[in-house]
PDB file of C-alpha atoms in Angstrom:
ATOM      1  CA  UNK N  17      -0.206  -1.762 -24.890  1.00  0.00           C
ATOM      2  CA  UNK N  18       1.098   1.217 -23.624  1.00  0.00           C
ATOM      3  CA  UNK N  19      -1.211   3.972 -21.625  1.00  0.00           C
ATOM      4  CA  UNK N  20      -1.057   7.472 -21.038  1.00  0.00           C
ATOM      5  CA  UNK N  21       0.689   6.783 -17.291  1.00  0.00           C
ATOM      6  CA  UNK N  22       2.447   3.137 -18.547  1.00  0.00           C
ATOM      7  CA  UNK N  23       5.318   2.881 -21.356  1.00  0.00           C
ATOM      8  CA  UNK N  24       6.194  -0.716 -20.677  1.00  0.00           C
ATOM      9  CA  UNK N  25       5.434  -3.380 -23.460  1.00  0.00           C
ATOM     10  CA  UNK N  26       3.934  -6.472 -22.601  1.00  0.00           C
ATOM     11  CA  UNK N  27       5.265  -9.202 -21.115  1.00  0.00           C
ATOM     12  CA  UNK N  28       7.417  -6.308 -18.784  1.00  0.00           C
ATOM     13  CA  UNK N  29       5.487  -6.236 -15.870  1.00  0.00           C
ATOM     14  CA  UNK N  30       5.355  -9.564 -13.667  1.00  0.00           C
ATOM     15  CA  UNK N  31       2.089 -10.959 -13.120  1.00  0.00           C
ATOM     16  CA  UNK N  32       2.924  -9.517  -9.158  1.00  0.00           C
ATOM     17  CA  UNK N  33       3.404  -5.935  -8.385  1.00  0.00           C
ATOM     18  CA  UNK N  34       4.526  -4.650  -5.390  1.00  0.00           C
ATOM     19  CA  UNK N  35       3.400  -1.285  -4.663  1.00  0.00           C
ATOM     20  CA  UNK N  36       5.073   1.429  -2.623  1.00  0.00           C
ATOM     21  CA  UNK N  37       4.075   5.091  -2.970  1.00  0.00           C
ATOM     22  CA  UNK N  38       7.039   7.013  -3.379  1.00  0.00           C
ATOM     23  CA  UNK N  39       8.476   6.252  -6.879  1.00  0.00           C
ATOM     24  CA  UNK N  40      11.904   6.113  -5.134  1.00  0.00           C
ATOM     25  CA  UNK N  41      11.056   3.538  -2.399  1.00  0.00           C
ATOM     26  CA  UNK N  42      10.475   0.961  -5.605  1.00  0.00           C
ATOM     27  CA  UNK N  43      14.132   2.335  -7.031  1.00  0.00           C
ATOM     28  CA  UNK N  44      15.632   1.383  -3.593  1.00  0.00           C
ATOM     29  CA  UNK N  45      13.536  -2.582  -3.464  1.00  0.00           C
ATOM     30  CA  UNK N  46      14.794  -2.995  -7.637  1.00  0.00           C
ATOM     31  CA  UNK N  47      17.861  -2.088  -6.605  1.00  0.00           C
ATOM     32  CA  UNK N  48      18.010  -3.584  -3.084  1.00  0.00           C
ATOM     33  CA  UNK N  49      16.290  -7.017  -3.584  1.00  0.00           C
ATOM     34  CA  UNK N  50      16.111  -7.737  -7.386  1.00  0.00           C
ATOM     35  CA  UNK N  51      18.264  -9.868  -9.635  1.00  0.00           C
ATOM     36  CA  UNK N  52      18.972  -7.667 -12.886  1.00  0.00           C
ATOM     37  CA  UNK N  53      15.646  -5.185 -12.470  1.00  0.00           C
ATOM     38  CA  UNK N  54      15.149  -3.356 -15.731  1.00  0.00           C
ATOM     39  CA  UNK N  55      13.243  -0.126 -16.055  1.00  0.00           C
ATOM     40  CA  UNK N  56      10.100  -0.061 -17.584  1.00  0.00           C
ATOM     41  CA  UNK N  57       8.115   2.801 -17.031  1.00  0.00           C
ATOM     42  CA  UNK N  58       9.048   6.615 -15.457  1.00  0.00           C
ATOM     43  CA  UNK N  59       6.486   8.153 -16.816  1.00  0.00           C
ATOM     44  CA  UNK N  60       6.012  11.869 -14.620  1.00  0.00           C
ATOM     45  CA  UNK N  61       8.689   9.880 -12.880  1.00  0.00           C
ATOM     46  CA  UNK N  62       6.804   7.067 -11.708  1.00  0.00           C
ATOM     47  CA  UNK N  63       9.799   4.472 -11.421  1.00  0.00           C
ATOM     48  CA  UNK N  64       8.749   0.262 -12.246  1.00  0.00           C
ATOM     49  CA  UNK N  65      11.107  -1.943 -12.412  1.00  0.00           C
ATOM     50  CA  UNK N  66      11.189  -6.138 -13.198  1.00  0.00           C
ATOM     51  CA  UNK N  67      13.162  -8.232 -12.098  1.00  0.00           C
ATOM     52  CA  UNK N  68      13.679 -11.560  -9.719  1.00  0.00           C
ATOM     53  CA  UNK N  69      13.684 -12.679  -6.429  1.00  0.00           C
ATOM     54  CA  UNK N  70      14.448 -16.146  -5.377  1.00  0.00           C
ATOM     55  CA  UNK N  71      14.077 -17.141  -8.851  1.00  0.00           C
ATOM     56  CA  UNK N  72      10.441 -15.859  -9.422  1.00  0.00           C
ATOM     57  CA  UNK N  73       9.671 -12.347 -11.694  1.00  0.00           C
ATOM     58  CA  UNK N  74       9.114  -9.444  -9.347  1.00  0.00           C
ATOM     59  CA  UNK N  75       7.496  -6.302  -9.977  1.00  0.00           C
ATOM     60  CA  UNK N  76       8.058  -3.139  -8.519  1.00  0.00           C
ATOM     61  CA  UNK N  77       6.107   0.286  -9.304  1.00  0.00           C
ATOM     62  CA  UNK N  78       4.965   3.392  -7.263  1.00  0.00           C
ATOM     63  CA  UNK N  79       1.550   4.155  -6.753  1.00  0.00           C
ATOM     64  CA  UNK N  80       2.204   8.150  -5.671  1.00  0.00           C
ATOM     65  CA  UNK N  81       0.031   9.495  -3.053  1.00  0.00           C
ATOM     66  CA  UNK N  82      -3.799   9.390  -2.465  1.00  0.00           C
ATOM     67  CA  UNK N  83      -6.681   7.054  -3.983  1.00  0.00           C
ATOM     68  CA  UNK N  84      -7.122   9.149  -7.334  1.00  0.00           C
ATOM     69  CA  UNK N  85      -3.221   8.508  -7.748  1.00  0.00           C
ATOM     70  CA  UNK N  86      -3.319   4.457  -7.150  1.00  0.00           C
ATOM     71  CA  UNK N  87      -6.969   4.190  -9.067  1.00  0.00           C
ATOM     72  CA  UNK N  88      -5.362   4.884 -12.084  1.00  0.00           C
ATOM     73  CA  UNK N  89      -1.737   2.910 -12.251  1.00  0.00           C
ATOM     74  CA  UNK N  90      -3.203   0.173 -10.243  1.00  0.00           C
ATOM     75  CA  UNK N  91      -6.400  -0.023 -12.969  1.00  0.00           C
ATOM     76  CA  UNK N  92      -4.360  -0.211 -15.546  1.00  0.00           C
ATOM     77  CA  UNK N  93      -1.931  -3.141 -14.052  1.00  0.00           C
ATOM     78  CA  UNK N  94      -5.147  -5.057 -13.845  1.00  0.00           C
ATOM     79  CA  UNK N  95      -6.567  -3.915 -16.624  1.00  0.00           C
ATOM     80  CA  UNK N  96      -4.257  -3.068 -19.686  1.00  0.00           C
ATOM     81  CA  UNK N  97      -1.154  -5.091 -18.652  1.00  0.00           C
ATOM     82  CA  UNK N  98      -2.886  -8.581 -17.317  1.00  0.00           C
ATOM     83  CA  UNK N  99      -1.540  -8.096 -14.184  1.00  0.00           C
ATOM     84  CA  UNK N 100      -3.122 -10.234 -11.501  1.00  0.00           C
ATOM     85  CA  UNK N 101      -1.744  -9.424  -7.777  1.00  0.00           C
ATOM     86  CA  UNK N 102      -0.902  -6.248  -6.077  1.00  0.00           C
ATOM     87  CA  UNK N 103       0.800  -5.480  -2.801  1.00  0.00           C
ATOM     88  CA  UNK N 104       0.553  -2.726  -0.887  1.00  0.00           C
ATOM     89  CA  UNK N 105       3.438  -1.445   0.669  1.00  0.00           C
ATOM     90  CA  UNK N 106       3.366   1.711   2.661  1.00  0.00           C
ATOM     91  CA  UNK N 107       4.103   3.809   5.724  1.00  0.00           C
ATOM     92  CA  UNK N 108       0.874   4.129   8.104  1.00  0.00           C
ATOM     93  CA  UNK N 109       0.105   6.739  11.349  1.00  0.00           C
ATOM     94  CA  UNK N 110      -0.549   4.013  14.313  1.00  0.00           C
ATOM     95  CA  UNK N 111      -4.223   4.673  15.601  1.00  0.00           C
ATOM     96  CA  UNK N 112      -3.280   2.282  19.256  1.00  0.00           C
ATOM     97  CA  UNK N 113      -0.173   1.742  21.510  1.00  0.00           C
ATOM     98  CA  UNK N 114      -0.465  -1.996  19.537  1.00  0.00           C
ATOM     99  CA  UNK N 115       0.872  -0.241  16.735  1.00  0.00           C
ATOM    100  CA  UNK N 116       4.240   0.801  17.951  1.00  0.00           C
ATOM    101  CA  UNK N 117       7.310   2.494  15.252  1.00  0.00           C
ATOM    102  CA  UNK N 118       8.533   0.328  12.352  1.00  0.00           C
ATOM    103  CA  UNK N 119       6.049  -2.232  13.790  1.00  0.00           C
ATOM    104  CA  UNK N 120       4.539  -3.739  10.008  1.00  0.00           C
ATOM    105  CA  UNK N 121       1.007  -3.982   9.724  1.00  0.00           C
ATOM    106  CA  UNK N 122      -1.225  -6.534   7.436  1.00  0.00           C
ATOM    107  CA  UNK N 123      -4.226  -5.009   6.593  1.00  0.00           C
ATOM    108  CA  UNK N 124      -7.807  -6.897   7.127  1.00  0.00           C
ATOM    109  CA  UNK N 125      -9.797  -3.927   5.467  1.00  0.00           C
ATOM    110  CA  UNK N 126      -9.969  -1.023   4.691  1.00  0.00           C
ATOM    111  CA  UNK N 127     -12.466   1.349   5.492  1.00  0.00           C
ATOM    112  CA  UNK N 128     -12.835   4.931   4.375  1.00  0.00           C
ATOM    113  CA  UNK N 129     -15.429   7.988   3.916  1.00  0.00           C
ATOM    114  CA  UNK N 130     -13.959   7.990   0.286  1.00  0.00           C
ATOM    115  CA  UNK N 131     -16.595   8.691  -2.230  1.00  0.00           C
ATOM    116  CA  UNK N 132     -13.412   6.727  -4.713  1.00  0.00           C
ATOM    117  CA  UNK N 133     -15.830   3.294  -4.660  1.00  0.00           C
ATOM    118  CA  UNK N 134     -19.148   4.860  -5.533  1.00  0.00           C
ATOM    119  CA  UNK N 135     -17.845   7.171  -8.122  1.00  0.00           C
ATOM    120  CA  UNK N 136     -16.046   4.198 -10.043  1.00  0.00           C
ATOM    121  CA  UNK N 137     -18.561   1.365  -9.885  1.00  0.00           C
ATOM    122  CA  UNK N 138     -21.670   2.422  -7.324  1.00  0.00           C
ATOM    123  CA  UNK N 139     -20.501   0.255  -4.462  1.00  0.00           C
ATOM    124  CA  UNK N 140     -22.023   1.960  -1.451  1.00  0.00           C
ATOM    125  CA  UNK N 141     -20.306   0.255   1.365  1.00  0.00           C
ATOM    126  CA  UNK N 142     -17.573   1.962   3.681  1.00  0.00           C
ATOM    127  CA  UNK N 143     -15.256  -0.791   4.237  1.00  0.00           C
ATOM    128  CA  UNK N 144     -13.511  -3.761   1.297  1.00  0.00           C
ATOM    129  CA  UNK N 145     -11.443  -6.827   2.272  1.00  0.00           C
ATOM    130  CA  UNK N 146      -8.014  -7.481   0.390  1.00  0.00           C
ATOM    131  CA  UNK N 147      -7.531 -11.596  -0.914  1.00  0.00           C
ATOM    132  CA  UNK N 148      -6.999 -13.075   1.978  1.00  0.00           C
ATOM    133  CA  UNK N 149      -5.044 -15.816  -0.394  1.00  0.00           C
ATOM    134  CA  UNK N 150      -2.635 -12.897  -0.394  1.00  0.00           C
ATOM    135  CA  UNK N 151      -2.787 -12.331   2.806  1.00  0.00           C
ATOM    136  CA  UNK N 152      -2.021 -16.192   3.839  1.00  0.00           C
ATOM    137  CA  UNK N 153       1.077 -15.750   1.836  1.00  0.00           C
ATOM    138  CA  UNK N 154       2.116 -12.746   3.798  1.00  0.00           C
ATOM    139  CA  UNK N 155       1.292 -13.897   6.821  1.00  0.00           C
ATOM    140  CA  UNK N 156       3.240 -17.121   5.696  1.00  0.00           C
ATOM    141  CA  UNK N 157       6.606 -15.185   4.273  1.00  0.00           C
ATOM    142  CA  UNK N 158       6.244 -13.479   8.030  1.00  0.00           C
ATOM    143  CA  UNK N 159       6.484 -16.146   9.999  1.00  0.00           C
ATOM    144  CA  UNK N 160       9.418 -17.739   7.825  1.00  0.00           C
ATOM    145  CA  UNK N 161      10.915 -14.906   8.209  1.00  0.00           C
ATOM    146  CA  UNK N 162      10.317 -14.230  11.684  1.00  0.00           C
ATOM    147  CA  UNK N 163       8.951 -10.727  11.785  1.00  0.00           C
ATOM    148  CA  UNK N 164       5.904 -10.007  13.449  1.00  0.00           C
ATOM    149  CA  UNK N 165       2.457  -8.709  11.769  1.00  0.00           C
ATOM    150  CA  UNK N 166       0.618  -6.946  13.494  1.00  0.00           C
ATOM    151  CA  UNK N 167      -3.252  -6.959  11.456  1.00  0.00           C
ATOM    152  CA  UNK N 168      -6.106  -5.204  12.252  1.00  0.00           C
ATOM    153  CA  UNK N 169      -8.025  -2.709   9.914  1.00  0.00           C
ATOM    154  CA  UNK N 170      -6.756   0.572   8.064  1.00  0.00           C
ATOM    155  CA  UNK N 171      -8.417   3.981   8.034  1.00  0.00           C
ATOM    156  CA  UNK N 172      -8.300   4.889   4.268  1.00  0.00           C
ATOM    157  CA  UNK N 173      -8.334   8.720   4.634  1.00  0.00           C
ATOM    158  CA  UNK N 174      -8.691  10.977   1.353  1.00  0.00           C
ATOM    159  CA  UNK N 175      -7.393  13.660   3.350  1.00  0.00           C
ATOM    160  CA  UNK N 176      -3.611  14.099   5.131  1.00  0.00           C
ATOM    161  CA  UNK N 177      -3.402  17.388   6.586  1.00  0.00           C
ATOM    162  CA  UNK N 178      -7.073  17.091   8.525  1.00  0.00           C
ATOM    163  CA  UNK N 179      -8.679  20.056  10.317  1.00  0.00           C
ATOM    164  CA  UNK N 180      -9.077  20.006  14.247  1.00  0.00           C
ATOM    165  CA  UNK N 181     -12.420  20.102  15.260  1.00  0.00           C
ATOM    166  CA  UNK N 182     -11.304  19.237  18.650  1.00  0.00           C
ATOM    167  CA  UNK N 183     -14.106  17.423  19.081  1.00  0.00           C
ATOM    168  CA  UNK N 184     -13.975  14.923  22.468  1.00  0.00           C
ATOM    169  CA  UNK N 185     -13.398  11.896  21.252  1.00  0.00           C
ATOM    170  CA  UNK N 186     -11.053  12.896  18.349  1.00  0.00           C
ATOM    171  CA  UNK N 187     -12.185  11.067  15.106  1.00  0.00           C
ATOM    172  CA  UNK N 188      -9.278   9.029  14.828  1.00  0.00           C
ATOM    173  CA  UNK N 189     -10.335   7.259  18.401  1.00  0.00           C
ATOM    174  CA  UNK N 190     -14.088   6.989  17.234  1.00  0.00           C
ATOM    175  CA  UNK N 191     -12.943   5.301  14.149  1.00  0.00           C
ATOM    176  CA  UNK N 192     -10.246   3.049  16.201  1.00  0.00           C
ATOM    177  CA  UNK N 193     -12.981   2.362  18.938  1.00  0.00           C
ATOM    178  CA  UNK N 194     -16.034   2.009  16.992  1.00  0.00           C
ATOM    179  CA  UNK N 195     -14.637   0.836  13.685  1.00  0.00           C
ATOM    180  CA  UNK N 196     -11.529  -1.286  14.664  1.00  0.00           C
ATOM    181  CA  UNK N 197      -8.609   0.872  12.532  1.00  0.00           C
ATOM    182  CA  UNK N 198      -5.156   0.155  13.823  1.00  0.00           C
ATOM    183  CA  UNK N 199      -3.844   3.529  11.279  1.00  0.00           C
ATOM    184  CA  UNK N 200      -4.022   5.318   9.068  1.00  0.00           C
ATOM    185  CA  UNK N 201      -3.018   5.501   5.339  1.00  0.00           C
ATOM    186  CA  UNK N 202      -4.498   6.706   1.591  1.00  0.00           C
ATOM    187  CA  UNK N 203      -4.518   3.896  -0.669  1.00  0.00           C
ATOM    188  CA  UNK N 204      -6.399   0.465  -0.031  1.00  0.00           C
ATOM    189  CA  UNK N 205      -9.564   1.439  -0.102  1.00  0.00           C
ATOM    190  CA  UNK N 206      -9.148   1.794  -4.120  1.00  0.00           C
ATOM    191  CA  UNK N 207      -7.018  -0.818  -4.510  1.00  0.00           C
ATOM    192  CA  UNK N 208      -8.933  -3.187  -2.431  1.00  0.00           C
ATOM    193  CA  UNK N 209     -12.238  -1.867  -4.991  1.00  0.00           C
ATOM    194  CA  UNK N 210     -10.257  -1.959  -7.987  1.00  0.00           C
ATOM    195  CA  UNK N 211      -9.085  -5.386  -7.248  1.00  0.00           C
ATOM    196  CA  UNK N 212     -12.671  -6.635  -6.613  1.00  0.00           C
ATOM    197  CA  UNK N 213     -14.047  -4.893  -9.894  1.00  0.00           C
ATOM    198  CA  UNK N 214     -11.597  -6.575 -12.279  1.00  0.00           C
ATOM    199  CA  UNK N 215     -10.950 -10.175 -10.515  1.00  0.00           C
ATOM    200  CA  UNK N 216      -7.914  -9.929  -9.179  1.00  0.00           C
ATOM    201  CA  UNK N 217      -6.392 -10.242  -5.564  1.00  0.00           C
ATOM    202  CA  UNK N 218      -4.995  -6.957  -3.478  1.00  0.00           C
ATOM    203  CA  UNK N 219      -3.130  -6.894  -0.504  1.00  0.00           C
ATOM    204  CA  UNK N 220      -1.329  -4.103   1.591  1.00  0.00           C
ATOM    205  CA  UNK N 221       1.236  -4.381   4.383  1.00  0.00           C
ATOM    206  CA  UNK N 222       2.096  -1.108   6.210  1.00  0.00           C
ATOM    207  CA  UNK N 223       4.865   0.054   8.451  1.00  0.00           C
ATOM    208  CA  UNK N 224       4.015   2.761  11.637  1.00  0.00           C
ATOM    209  CA  UNK N 225       6.180   5.943  10.082  1.00  0.00           C
ATOM    210  CA  UNK N 226       4.176   7.743  12.670  1.00  0.00           C
ATOM    211  CA  UNK N 227       1.885   7.215  15.400  1.00  0.00           C
ATOM    212  CA  UNK N 228      -1.192   9.413  16.981  1.00  0.00           C
ATOM    213  CA  UNK N 229      -0.179   8.351  20.722  1.00  0.00           C
ATOM    214  CA  UNK N 230       2.824   8.737  20.548  1.00  0.00           C
ATOM    215  CA  UNK N 231       5.439  11.751  19.385  1.00  0.00           C
ATOM    216  CA  UNK N 232       7.825   9.635  17.907  1.00  0.00           C
ATOM    217  CA  UNK N 233       8.009   9.804  13.951  1.00  0.00           C
ATOM    218  CA  UNK N 234      10.310   8.787  11.360  1.00  0.00           C
ATOM    219  CA  UNK N 235      12.240  10.794   8.489  1.00  0.00           C
ATOM    220  CA  UNK N 236      11.378  11.127   4.997  1.00  0.00           C
ATOM    221  CA  UNK N 237      15.091   9.164   3.969  1.00  0.00           C
ATOM    222  CA  UNK N 238      14.216   6.208   7.257  1.00  0.00           C
ATOM    223  CA  UNK N 239      10.414   5.945   5.142  1.00  0.00           C
ATOM    224  CA  UNK N 240      12.535   5.111   1.549  1.00  0.00           C
ATOM    225  CA  UNK N 241      15.368   3.172   2.531  1.00  0.00           C
ATOM    226  CA  UNK N 242      14.844   1.539   6.172  1.00  0.00           C
ATOM    227  CA  UNK N 243      11.560  -0.359   5.883  1.00  0.00           C
ATOM    228  CA  UNK N 244      12.939  -3.853   4.778  1.00  0.00           C
ATOM    229  CA  UNK N 245      10.607  -5.671   6.926  1.00  0.00           C
ATOM    230  CA  UNK N 246       8.006  -4.744   5.275  1.00  0.00           C
ATOM    231  CA  UNK N 247       9.330  -5.422   1.989  1.00  0.00           C
ATOM    232  CA  UNK N 248      10.988  -8.712   2.282  1.00  0.00           C
ATOM    233  CA  UNK N 249       7.474 -10.272   3.737  1.00  0.00           C
ATOM    234  CA  UNK N 250       5.757  -8.159   0.012  1.00  0.00           C
ATOM    235  CA  UNK N 251       9.339 -10.492  -1.532  1.00  0.00           C
ATOM    236  CA  UNK N 252       8.470 -13.406   0.543  1.00  0.00           C
ATOM    237  CA  UNK N 253       4.915 -13.408  -0.569  1.00  0.00           C
ATOM    238  CA  UNK N 254       5.605 -12.714  -4.732  1.00  0.00           C
ATOM    239  CA  UNK N 255       3.844 -16.697  -6.676  1.00  0.00           C
TER     240      UNK N 255
END
């Protein structure tokens, strides 16, 4: 049952998996929120745990950075471990003053210039939707906990350090104004595509860690341990 990237055995992973990029964030969530967490994977340091939250079995596992990485881990979880729902929980850079530092963003779609989907299955589009059912559960969880959400399209980029071509408007202003992108991250497009291809469900909820319209920025430690509103919302939406 195990794969080259995951040593879990059948039955060790829950139907719903929370997926931060950082495996240390997965460890923090497991140790902070889950009852009786059990480590099911540490291959390549990509930590995965299963425990219970409010009586429900939940797993949390790192995805690594970028679409190729989450593409591998999410595909194996869906196709080989019977996972039905993956909720990506990550950090994002804001493209608008409507999404400020520490705000929680619910992705209503993922736009990307990436060739991931075309290479994987021949999909020619540039925008992929998450599960409407999972998004509704995330909205309900946020409302029940009194945590506001910013909703919008997410830009999933293959590139973190992008060359400044000094054009006016900049690429991100064009993405904001023409595509409706409120923030940028690097994984959701691939996750949503894997879910669509395999008949599974995926969603993405993010915390703003830095901004293109403000000089504010969070530290690596803050990104690892203080984005708890996002974590609580995702845990509350688990089946």
